[in-house]
Each structure stands twice: as structure tokens, then as C-alpha cells.
Coordinates of C-alpha atoms in Angstrom, one line a residue:
M1 CA 49.0 -37.5 6.6
S2 CA 46.5 -35.3 4.6
L3 CA 45.0 -34.1 7.9
L4 CA 48.5 -33.1 9.0
L5 CA 49.0 -31.1 5.7
V6 CA 45.7 -29.3 6.1
G7 CA 46.2 -28.8 9.8
L8 CA 49.6 -27.2 9.2
F9 CA 48.2 -25.0 6.5
L10 CA 45.4 -23.7 8.8
F11 CA 47.8 -23.2 11.6
F12 CA 50.2 -21.0 9.5
I13 CA 47.2 -19.0 8.2
M14 CA 46.0 -18.3 11.8
A15 CA 49.6 -17.4 12.7
G16 CA 49.4 -14.6 10.1
I17 CA 51.7 -16.0 7.5
P18 CA 50.7 -15.1 3.9
I19 CA 48.7 -17.7 2.0
A20 CA 51.5 -18.5 -0.5
F21 CA 54.0 -19.2 2.2
S22 CA 51.5 -21.1 4.3
L23 CA 51.0 -23.4 1.3
G24 CA 54.7 -23.8 0.8
L25 CA 55.7 -24.4 4.5
S26 CA 52.9 -26.9 5.1
S27 CA 53.9 -28.7 1.9
L28 CA 57.6 -28.7 2.8
I29 CA 57.0 -30.2 6.3
Y30 CA 54.8 -32.9 4.8
L31 CA 57.4 -33.9 2.2
L32 CA 60.1 -34.0 4.9
I33 CA 58.0 -36.2 7.2
A34 CA 56.8 -38.4 4.3
G35 CA 60.4 -38.9 3.1
I36 CA 59.6 -37.6 -0.4
P37 CA 62.6 -36.1 -2.3
L38 CA 62.5 -32.3 -2.2
T39 CA 63.2 -32.2 -5.9
I40 CA 59.5 -32.6 -6.3
I41 CA 59.1 -28.9 -5.2
P42 CA 60.6 -27.2 -8.2
Q43 CA 59.2 -29.8 -10.6
T44 CA 55.6 -29.3 -9.5
M45 CA 55.9 -25.6 -9.1
L46 CA 57.3 -25.2 -12.6
S47 CA 54.6 -27.4 -14.1
G48 CA 52.0 -25.2 -12.4
I49 CA 53.3 -22.0 -13.9
N50 CA 54.8 -23.3 -17.2
S51 CA 51.8 -22.2 -19.3
F52 CA 51.7 -19.9 -22.3
V53 CA 48.2 -18.7 -21.3
L54 CA 49.5 -17.5 -17.9
L55 CA 51.6 -15.0 -19.8
A56 CA 48.4 -13.1 -20.2
I57 CA 48.4 -12.2 -16.5
P58 CA 51.4 -9.8 -16.4
A59 CA 50.2 -8.2 -19.6
F60 CA 46.7 -7.6 -18.4
I61 CA 48.0 -6.2 -15.1
L62 CA 50.4 -3.9 -17.0
A63 CA 47.5 -2.7 -19.3
G64 CA 45.4 -2.0 -16.2
N65 CA 48.2 -0.1 -14.5
L66 CA 48.9 2.0 -17.7
M67 CA 45.2 2.8 -18.1
N68 CA 44.9 3.8 -14.5
A69 CA 48.0 6.0 -14.7
G70 CA 46.5 7.5 -17.8
G71 CA 43.5 8.9 -16.1
I72 CA 41.0 6.1 -16.6
T73 CA 39.8 5.9 -13.0
T74 CA 38.6 9.5 -12.8
R75 CA 36.9 9.3 -16.3
I76 CA 35.0 6.2 -15.4
I77 CA 33.9 7.7 -12.1
D78 CA 32.8 10.9 -13.9
F79 CA 30.8 9.0 -16.4
A80 CA 29.1 6.9 -13.7
N81 CA 28.4 10.0 -11.6
A82 CA 26.8 11.7 -14.7
V83 CA 24.5 8.8 -15.2
V84 CA 23.4 7.9 -11.6
G85 CA 24.7 10.7 -9.4
H86 CA 21.4 12.6 -9.3
I87 CA 19.6 9.7 -7.7
R88 CA 19.3 9.4 -3.9
G89 CA 22.6 8.0 -2.7
G90 CA 24.1 9.0 -6.0
L91 CA 27.7 8.9 -4.9
A92 CA 27.3 5.3 -3.5
L93 CA 25.6 4.3 -6.7
T94 CA 28.4 5.8 -8.6
N95 CA 30.8 3.7 -6.6
V96 CA 29.0 0.5 -7.7
A97 CA 28.7 1.7 -11.3
S98 CA 32.3 2.6 -11.4
S99 CA 33.3 -0.9 -10.3
L100 CA 31.3 -2.3 -13.2
G101 CA 33.1 0.0 -15.7
F102 CA 36.5 -0.5 -14.1
A103 CA 36.0 -4.3 -14.3
G104 CA 37.1 -4.3 -17.9
I105 CA 40.4 -2.7 -17.0
S106 CA 42.1 -4.5 -14.1
G107 CA 40.7 -8.1 -14.0
T108 CA 41.2 -8.3 -10.2
A109 CA 38.9 -7.3 -7.4
L110 CA 41.7 -6.0 -5.2
S111 CA 42.8 -3.5 -7.9
D112 CA 39.3 -2.2 -8.2
T113 CA 39.0 -1.7 -4.4
A114 CA 42.3 0.1 -4.3
S115 CA 41.8 2.3 -7.3
I116 CA 38.2 3.3 -6.8
G117 CA 38.3 3.2 -3.0
S118 CA 41.1 5.7 -2.8
V119 CA 38.9 8.2 -4.7
M120 CA 35.4 7.3 -3.7
I121 CA 35.6 6.5 0.0
P122 CA 37.0 10.0 1.0
A123 CA 34.4 11.7 -1.2
M124 CA 31.5 9.6 0.2
K125 CA 32.6 10.4 3.8
K126 CA 32.9 14.1 3.0
Q127 CA 29.3 14.1 1.7
G128 CA 28.0 12.5 4.9
Y129 CA 27.9 8.8 4.1
G130 CA 28.8 6.5 7.0
A131 CA 32.4 5.3 7.0
G132 CA 31.4 1.7 7.4
F133 CA 28.9 2.0 4.6
S134 CA 31.4 3.6 2.3
A135 CA 33.9 0.8 2.9
A136 CA 31.2 -1.9 2.5
V137 CA 30.0 -0.5 -0.9
T138 CA 33.5 -0.2 -2.2
S139 CA 34.5 -3.7 -1.0
I140 CA 31.5 -5.7 -2.2
S141 CA 31.1 -3.8 -5.6
S142 CA 34.7 -4.6 -6.5
T143 CA 33.9 -8.3 -6.6
V144 CA 32.0 -7.7 -9.8
G145 CA 35.3 -7.1 -11.6
P146 CA 36.5 -10.7 -11.9
M147 CA 33.2 -11.8 -13.5
L148 CA 33.9 -9.7 -16.5
P149 CA 36.8 -9.7 -19.0
P150 CA 39.8 -9.5 -18.6
S151 CA 39.3 -11.8 -15.5
L152 CA 42.4 -13.3 -14.0
P153 CA 40.4 -16.1 -12.2
M154 CA 38.8 -17.0 -15.5
I155 CA 42.3 -17.2 -17.1
I156 CA 43.4 -19.5 -14.3
I157 CA 40.4 -21.8 -14.8
G158 CA 40.9 -21.9 -18.5
T159 CA 44.5 -23.0 -17.9
L160 CA 43.5 -25.7 -15.3
A161 CA 40.6 -27.2 -17.3
S162 CA 41.7 -26.6 -20.9
V163 CA 38.4 -24.6 -21.3
S164 CA 38.1 -21.8 -23.8
I165 CA 39.0 -18.5 -22.0
G166 CA 36.8 -16.6 -24.5
D167 CA 33.8 -18.8 -23.5
L168 CA 34.6 -18.1 -19.8
F169 CA 34.9 -14.4 -20.4
L170 CA 31.5 -14.4 -22.1
A171 CA 29.9 -16.7 -19.5
G172 CA 30.7 -14.4 -16.6
A173 CA 29.1 -11.3 -18.3
I174 CA 25.4 -11.8 -17.4
P175 CA 26.1 -13.1 -13.9
G176 CA 28.4 -10.1 -13.3
I177 CA 25.8 -7.6 -14.5
L178 CA 23.1 -9.3 -12.4
L179 CA 25.4 -9.0 -9.4
A180 CA 26.0 -5.3 -10.1
I181 CA 22.3 -4.7 -10.5
G182 CA 21.6 -6.4 -7.1
F183 CA 24.2 -4.2 -5.4
L184 CA 22.7 -1.1 -7.0
V185 CA 19.2 -2.0 -5.7
V186 CA 20.5 -2.6 -2.1
T187 CA 22.5 0.6 -2.2
Y188 CA 19.6 2.6 -3.3
I189 CA 17.2 1.1 -0.7
I190 CA 19.7 1.8 2.1
S191 CA 20.4 5.3 0.8
V192 CA 16.7 6.2 0.7
K193 CA 16.1 4.7 4.2
R194 CA 19.0 6.7 5.7
G195 CA 18.4 9.9 3.6
Y196 CA 21.8 10.0 2.1
P197 CA 22.4 13.0 -0.3
K198 CA 21.9 13.1 -4.0
G199 CA 23.7 15.2 -6.6
E200 CA 22.3 17.5 -9.3
R201 CA 21.1 16.0 -12.5
Q202 CA 23.7 16.6 -15.2
P203 CA 22.8 18.1 -18.6
F204 CA 22.6 15.6 -21.4
K205 CA 25.7 17.2 -23.0
T206 CA 27.7 16.5 -19.9
V207 CA 26.6 12.8 -19.9
V208 CA 27.6 12.5 -23.5
T209 CA 30.9 14.2 -22.9
S210 CA 31.7 12.0 -19.9
F211 CA 30.8 8.9 -22.0
F212 CA 33.3 9.8 -24.7
G213 CA 35.8 10.5 -21.9
A214 CA 35.4 6.9 -20.7
F215 CA 34.8 5.3 -24.1
W216 CA 38.4 4.5 -25.0
A217 CA 38.8 2.7 -21.7
L218 CA 35.6 0.7 -22.0
F219 CA 36.4 -0.1 -25.7
M220 CA 39.3 -2.3 -24.4
V221 CA 36.8 -5.0 -23.4
F222 CA 35.5 -5.1 -27.0
I223 CA 39.0 -5.5 -28.3
I224 CA 39.6 -8.5 -26.0
L225 CA 36.4 -10.3 -26.8
W226 CA 36.5 -9.4 -30.5
G227 CA 40.1 -10.6 -30.9
I228 CA 39.7 -13.9 -28.9
L229 CA 36.3 -14.9 -30.1
G230 CA 37.0 -13.9 -33.7
G231 CA 40.2 -16.0 -33.7
Y232 CA 42.4 -13.1 -34.4
F233 CA 44.6 -13.7 -31.4
T234 CA 45.0 -15.9 -28.3
P235 CA 44.2 -14.6 -24.8
T236 CA 48.0 -14.0 -24.3
E237 CA 48.2 -12.0 -27.5
A238 CA 45.1 -10.1 -26.6
A239 CA 46.8 -9.0 -23.4
V240 CA 49.8 -7.7 -25.3
V241 CA 47.5 -5.9 -27.7
C242 CA 45.8 -4.3 -24.7
V243 CA 49.2 -3.1 -23.4
L244 CA 49.9 -1.3 -26.7
Y245 CA 46.4 0.1 -26.7
A246 CA 46.8 1.4 -23.1
L247 CA 50.0 3.1 -24.1
V248 CA 48.4 4.8 -27.0
V249 CA 45.2 5.8 -25.2
G250 CA 47.0 7.0 -22.0
G251 CA 49.8 8.7 -23.8
F252 CA 48.2 10.2 -26.9
V253 CA 44.4 10.2 -26.4
Y254 CA 44.0 11.1 -22.8
R255 CA 47.6 12.6 -22.7
E256 CA 47.8 12.0 -18.9
L257 CA 50.3 9.1 -19.0
N258 CA 53.8 10.3 -18.2
F259 CA 56.1 7.9 -20.0
K260 CA 58.7 8.5 -17.3
E261 CA 56.3 6.6 -15.0
V262 CA 56.4 3.5 -17.2
P263 CA 59.4 1.9 -15.6
G264 CA 57.8 2.3 -12.2
L265 CA 54.6 0.7 -13.5
L266 CA 56.7 -2.2 -14.9
V267 CA 58.2 -2.8 -11.5
S268 CA 54.7 -2.7 -9.9
T269 CA 53.5 -5.2 -12.5
L270 CA 56.5 -7.5 -11.9
R271 CA 55.7 -7.4 -8.2
S272 CA 52.1 -8.3 -8.7
T273 CA 52.8 -11.0 -11.2
S274 CA 55.6 -12.6 -9.1
S275 CA 53.3 -12.8 -6.1
I276 CA 50.5 -14.4 -8.2
L277 CA 52.8 -16.9 -9.9
L278 CA 54.5 -17.8 -6.6
L279 CA 51.0 -18.4 -5.2
V280 CA 50.1 -20.6 -8.2
G281 CA 53.3 -22.5 -7.9
F282 CA 52.9 -23.3 -4.2
A283 CA 49.2 -24.0 -4.7
N284 CA 50.1 -26.5 -7.4
L285 CA 52.5 -28.2 -5.0
F286 CA 49.9 -28.3 -2.3
G287 CA 47.4 -29.7 -4.8
W288 CA 49.8 -32.4 -6.0
I289 CA 50.1 -33.6 -2.4
L290 CA 46.4 -33.7 -2.0
V291 CA 46.0 -35.7 -5.2
S292 CA 48.7 -38.1 -4.1
E293 CA 46.9 -38.6 -0.8
G294 CA 43.7 -39.3 -2.7
V295 CA 41.9 -36.3 -1.1
P296 CA 40.0 -35.4 -4.3
V297 CA 38.4 -38.9 -4.4
L298 CA 37.6 -38.7 -0.7
I299 CA 35.9 -35.3 -1.2
A300 CA 34.0 -36.5 -4.2
N301 CA 32.9 -39.7 -2.6
G302 CA 32.0 -37.8 0.6
I303 CA 29.7 -35.4 -1.2
L304 CA 28.1 -38.0 -3.4
S305 CA 27.7 -40.3 -0.4
I306 CA 25.5 -37.7 1.2
T307 CA 23.3 -37.3 -1.8
E308 CA 23.4 -37.7 -5.6
N309 CA 20.6 -35.2 -6.1
P310 CA 22.0 -32.6 -8.5
I311 CA 20.3 -29.7 -6.6
L312 CA 21.7 -30.8 -3.3
V313 CA 25.2 -31.6 -4.7
I314 CA 25.5 -28.1 -6.2
L315 CA 24.3 -26.6 -2.9
L316 CA 26.9 -28.6 -1.0
I317 CA 29.7 -27.5 -3.4
I318 CA 28.6 -23.9 -2.9
L319 CA 28.6 -24.2 0.9
L320 CA 32.1 -25.7 0.8
L321 CA 33.4 -22.9 -1.4
L322 CA 31.8 -20.2 0.7
V323 CA 33.7 -21.6 3.7
I324 CA 36.9 -22.0 1.8
G325 CA 36.6 -18.4 0.5
M326 CA 36.6 -17.1 4.0
F327 CA 40.1 -18.5 4.7
M328 CA 41.9 -18.8 1.3
E329 CA 42.9 -16.4 -1.4
T330 CA 40.9 -16.9 -4.6
I331 CA 43.7 -18.0 -7.0
A332 CA 45.0 -20.5 -4.5
A333 CA 41.5 -21.9 -3.9
L334 CA 41.0 -22.2 -7.7
V335 CA 44.3 -24.0 -8.3
I336 CA 43.8 -26.5 -5.5
L337 CA 40.0 -27.1 -5.6
F338 CA 38.9 -26.6 -9.2
P339 CA 40.4 -29.9 -10.4
V340 CA 39.1 -31.6 -7.2
L341 CA 35.5 -30.4 -7.6
L342 CA 35.1 -30.3 -11.4
P343 CA 34.5 -34.1 -11.6
V344 CA 31.8 -33.9 -8.9
A345 CA 30.1 -31.0 -10.7
T346 CA 30.2 -32.7 -14.1
S347 CA 28.9 -35.9 -12.6
V348 CA 25.6 -34.1 -11.8
G349 CA 25.5 -32.5 -15.3
M350 CA 27.2 -29.1 -14.8
D351 CA 29.0 -27.8 -17.8
P352 CA 32.7 -27.0 -17.0
V353 CA 32.2 -23.4 -18.1
H354 CA 29.1 -23.0 -16.0
F355 CA 30.9 -24.5 -13.0
G356 CA 33.8 -22.2 -13.5
V357 CA 31.5 -19.2 -13.3
V358 CA 29.8 -20.5 -10.2
M359 CA 33.1 -21.2 -8.5
V360 CA 34.5 -17.7 -9.3
L361 CA 31.3 -16.0 -8.2
T362 CA 31.3 -18.0 -4.9
L363 CA 34.9 -17.3 -4.1
M364 CA 34.4 -13.6 -4.9
I365 CA 32.0 -13.3 -1.9
G366 CA 34.9 -14.4 0.3
L367 CA 37.0 -11.4 -0.7
S368 CA 34.7 -9.3 1.5
T369 CA 34.3 -11.7 4.4
P370 CA 36.5 -12.1 7.5
P371 CA 39.0 -13.4 8.4
V372 CA 41.0 -13.2 5.1
G373 CA 38.8 -10.9 3.0
V374 CA 41.5 -8.7 1.3
C375 CA 39.0 -6.3 -0.3
L376 CA 37.3 -5.9 3.1
F377 CA 40.7 -5.0 4.8
V378 CA 41.7 -2.6 2.0
A379 CA 38.4 -0.7 1.9
S380 CA 38.2 -0.5 5.7
S381 CA 41.8 0.9 5.9
F382 CA 40.8 3.6 3.3
A383 CA 37.7 4.4 5.4
K384 CA 39.7 4.3 8.7
V385 CA 36.9 2.2 10.2
P386 CA 37.0 -1.1 12.2
I387 CA 36.5 -4.3 10.2
G388 CA 33.5 -5.3 12.4
K389 CA 31.7 -2.1 11.4
T390 CA 32.2 -2.7 7.7
V391 CA 31.1 -6.3 8.0
K392 CA 27.8 -5.2 9.7
E393 CA 27.1 -2.9 6.8
L394 CA 27.9 -5.8 4.4
V395 CA 25.1 -8.1 5.6
P396 CA 22.4 -7.0 3.1
Y397 CA 25.0 -7.2 0.3
F398 CA 25.9 -10.7 1.3
A399 CA 22.2 -11.6 1.1
I400 CA 21.8 -10.3 -2.4
A401 CA 25.1 -11.9 -3.5
I402 CA 23.9 -15.3 -2.3
V403 CA 20.6 -14.9 -4.1
V404 CA 22.4 -14.0 -7.4
L405 CA 24.8 -16.9 -6.8
L406 CA 21.9 -19.5 -6.4
V407 CA 20.1 -18.1 -9.4
V408 CA 23.2 -18.4 -11.6
A409 CA 24.0 -21.9 -10.2
Y410 CA 20.5 -23.3 -10.9
I411 CA 19.9 -21.5 -14.2
P412 CA 22.8 -22.6 -16.4
Q413 CA 21.7 -20.6 -19.4
L414 CA 22.5 -17.4 -17.6
S415 CA 26.1 -18.4 -18.0
L416 CA 26.0 -20.5 -21.2
F417 CA 23.7 -18.3 -23.4
L418 CA 26.4 -15.9 -24.6
P419 CA 29.1 -18.6 -25.3
S420 CA 26.5 -20.6 -27.2
L421 CA 26.1 -17.8 -29.7
F422 CA 29.7 -18.1 -30.8
E423 CA 29.8 -21.9 -31.2

């Protein structure tokens, strides 16, 4: 029966049905065939989304929308360009650096791709960068965002495993920065090899001015970590504080937020939140069926039957997640697979926080891989270039992402060092 469930799910995905509805339809058919009362559907879906911590999701999304409408995107890009724009391939490097700065605003890779891509991809093409390369840089650099606070995947993991979200936020910082550095190095090497243009070196005064322009946006990350780790407020309360902060900064500091736009931003936030929670609800139903069928035990026994060597077990988990990430949306994969794989990871000595970081980092790579890489599709559409051409340009970025992933997976202190400072 579990094979029927998974088979139906894969069939619906290949038929082009959205992930959330593929999960729901395959679960519904399974329940009808198995003769299980359909009342289990609302019960399991409600249990999956009935969490106080998940209230942080709409608040962080709204804060990001407010900051973006308040002029934050252009200020972060201006600051990044002032710092690295004079280097060969400066605009491409600015693209990566902007994603690093924008990470503390949205919490989702797709938001980064859409916000930065709409500005940077046309600018890069205008300056002579290849369309495929412009899309590739935008797509892959946006995957840095969910590694840094406020990270929606980290919030989901904290909810699933009752792990400190503050610890998860901190744990993703060093791996996220390493990933960004790797992308900067690859971008620079390609730019030098192809002779892409570089901008003029900005005067120190311009760099300082652009920094203060972006400061109030970047300061939001400090507020989140200071409040949560200092025990001043919960992650949900931190999200609400960020909404108020975004209103003040966008409306009275940057003075670019038109308060008449707020109702529209609220509607956009509701749409994003409802789609995420619907996905979480259906994924929880799908996961409940998998548990009732004993699939987690089968997977755990299957992996451990191959080897009990910690190095190989971690490698097998990573390979599994890389494949899953190619076909399944990140949040759905987390809700379904994190509870399944966590016991396997802890059995070989992985800390839950460390495993959470590794899982998010692995699934982030899938956002830029076909056939279901949402960041890949969005960036390619902005660049007006075929998916295949973007994927070809992504190959060296995939290579460096895998290297960073393996380093993070096998050196736990890269993830656990910062959280250990606040124990």
C-alpha cells in the first residue's frame, strides 16, 4: 500500500499537479482504498498546522514584504555593488552578495530570487553577461537565504523536532556564509575567464553612505537573534516585532513605504501563508500515512542494513535528500522526511540541530535543479532563457555547493559552534 501511495504521488507530480495537491490527492485515494475514515484528513491536517511557532511564518513574510516595498532591495544591492562592484564580474558578484544581505529579510529562497532577480538579471544582461549565467547566479545564490535568520525551513524544523529555533538560526550562519563565499569564488573565476565587465571603484564616502542606507534592514537580523537568544521574546513574538520594525523603517526612515500599499501586502502575505500552511497540512497527512505503514522504520532499517558506519550513513542520507530535493518542495520534504530520518541521524551521533542544518542545506540545492527547482524556473523566466541553458551554467555552482555540504556534514562544529556560545 505504501508503494501505491508513493506511486500516486509521483504520478501526480509528473502530471504537473502542484506538490500540495499531489500530496492531498494521493493521500485521499489511499484512504479510500484502505477503508480509513476520511475524518482523519482534517484531524491530521489541523494537528500539523496547530502550532504557535508557525504563527511566525506569516509575520516574517509580511515583514519581508514591507521591507521590500520600503526600498530595501535597491539599498542592499547598492551597498553590495559599492563593496564588490569594481571587481571583475562585479555585477555578478553583487548579485551573490545581495542575496547574502537579503537573506535576513525574507527567509525564503524564492522571495530572494524574485526580488533580486527582477532587478539584477536585466542589469546583468544589459552589461553583457550571458542570459543563462545571469539566471544561474541569481538562482543558486538565493539558496543562501534559508540558511540565515529568519529562515522558514528552520522554523519548520524547530516545530517538528522541538528544537530551539534560536539555536537553528545560529547554526545555519557559518554554513550559509561558507556557501556564499564558495559562490563568490566560482562567480569571480568564471567572470575572469570570460572577461565579464567590472565597474568603477566607489569612493569610501559612497561605500559608507550605502552601508548606512542598508543598515536598518540588516539590523533586523540582530533584533531577531538578540530577542530570541536573550529570552526577551519567542520566535513568534520576534516576527511580530519585525513587522512593527519594518513599518517604522519603511514608512519613517526610508520613507518609501506607501501605507496605501499595506492592504495589498497583507493580501499577498495571506496568499503566501495559506499556500505554505496548506502544504504543511497535506504533508502532515501524507507523513501520517507513511508512519502508519511503517515506512520510517523500513527506511531506517534499510539504510542501517547497508552500513552502520557513521560516515557512510550520513553520505547515504545526503544522497537520498539530494534526489528528493529534485522532485519535492522543501517544506513538504521537511515535514515528511525530517521525523523519518532524524532517528537514523541521531543513531550515528548527529546532533538534531546539526542534522537540521545539513538537511536544509541539502534540500536548498534542489531549488535550482530540474525538474521541480522553483528558483531555477523563476530565474530562467526573468532571463528569458531555456531551462537547459541555465542548468548548464549551474554545474560549477552545484560542485561547490556539494563540497560545502560535505564539509558542513562531516565537521559538526561549523554548525554547533555558535549555538554552544549561548548555552
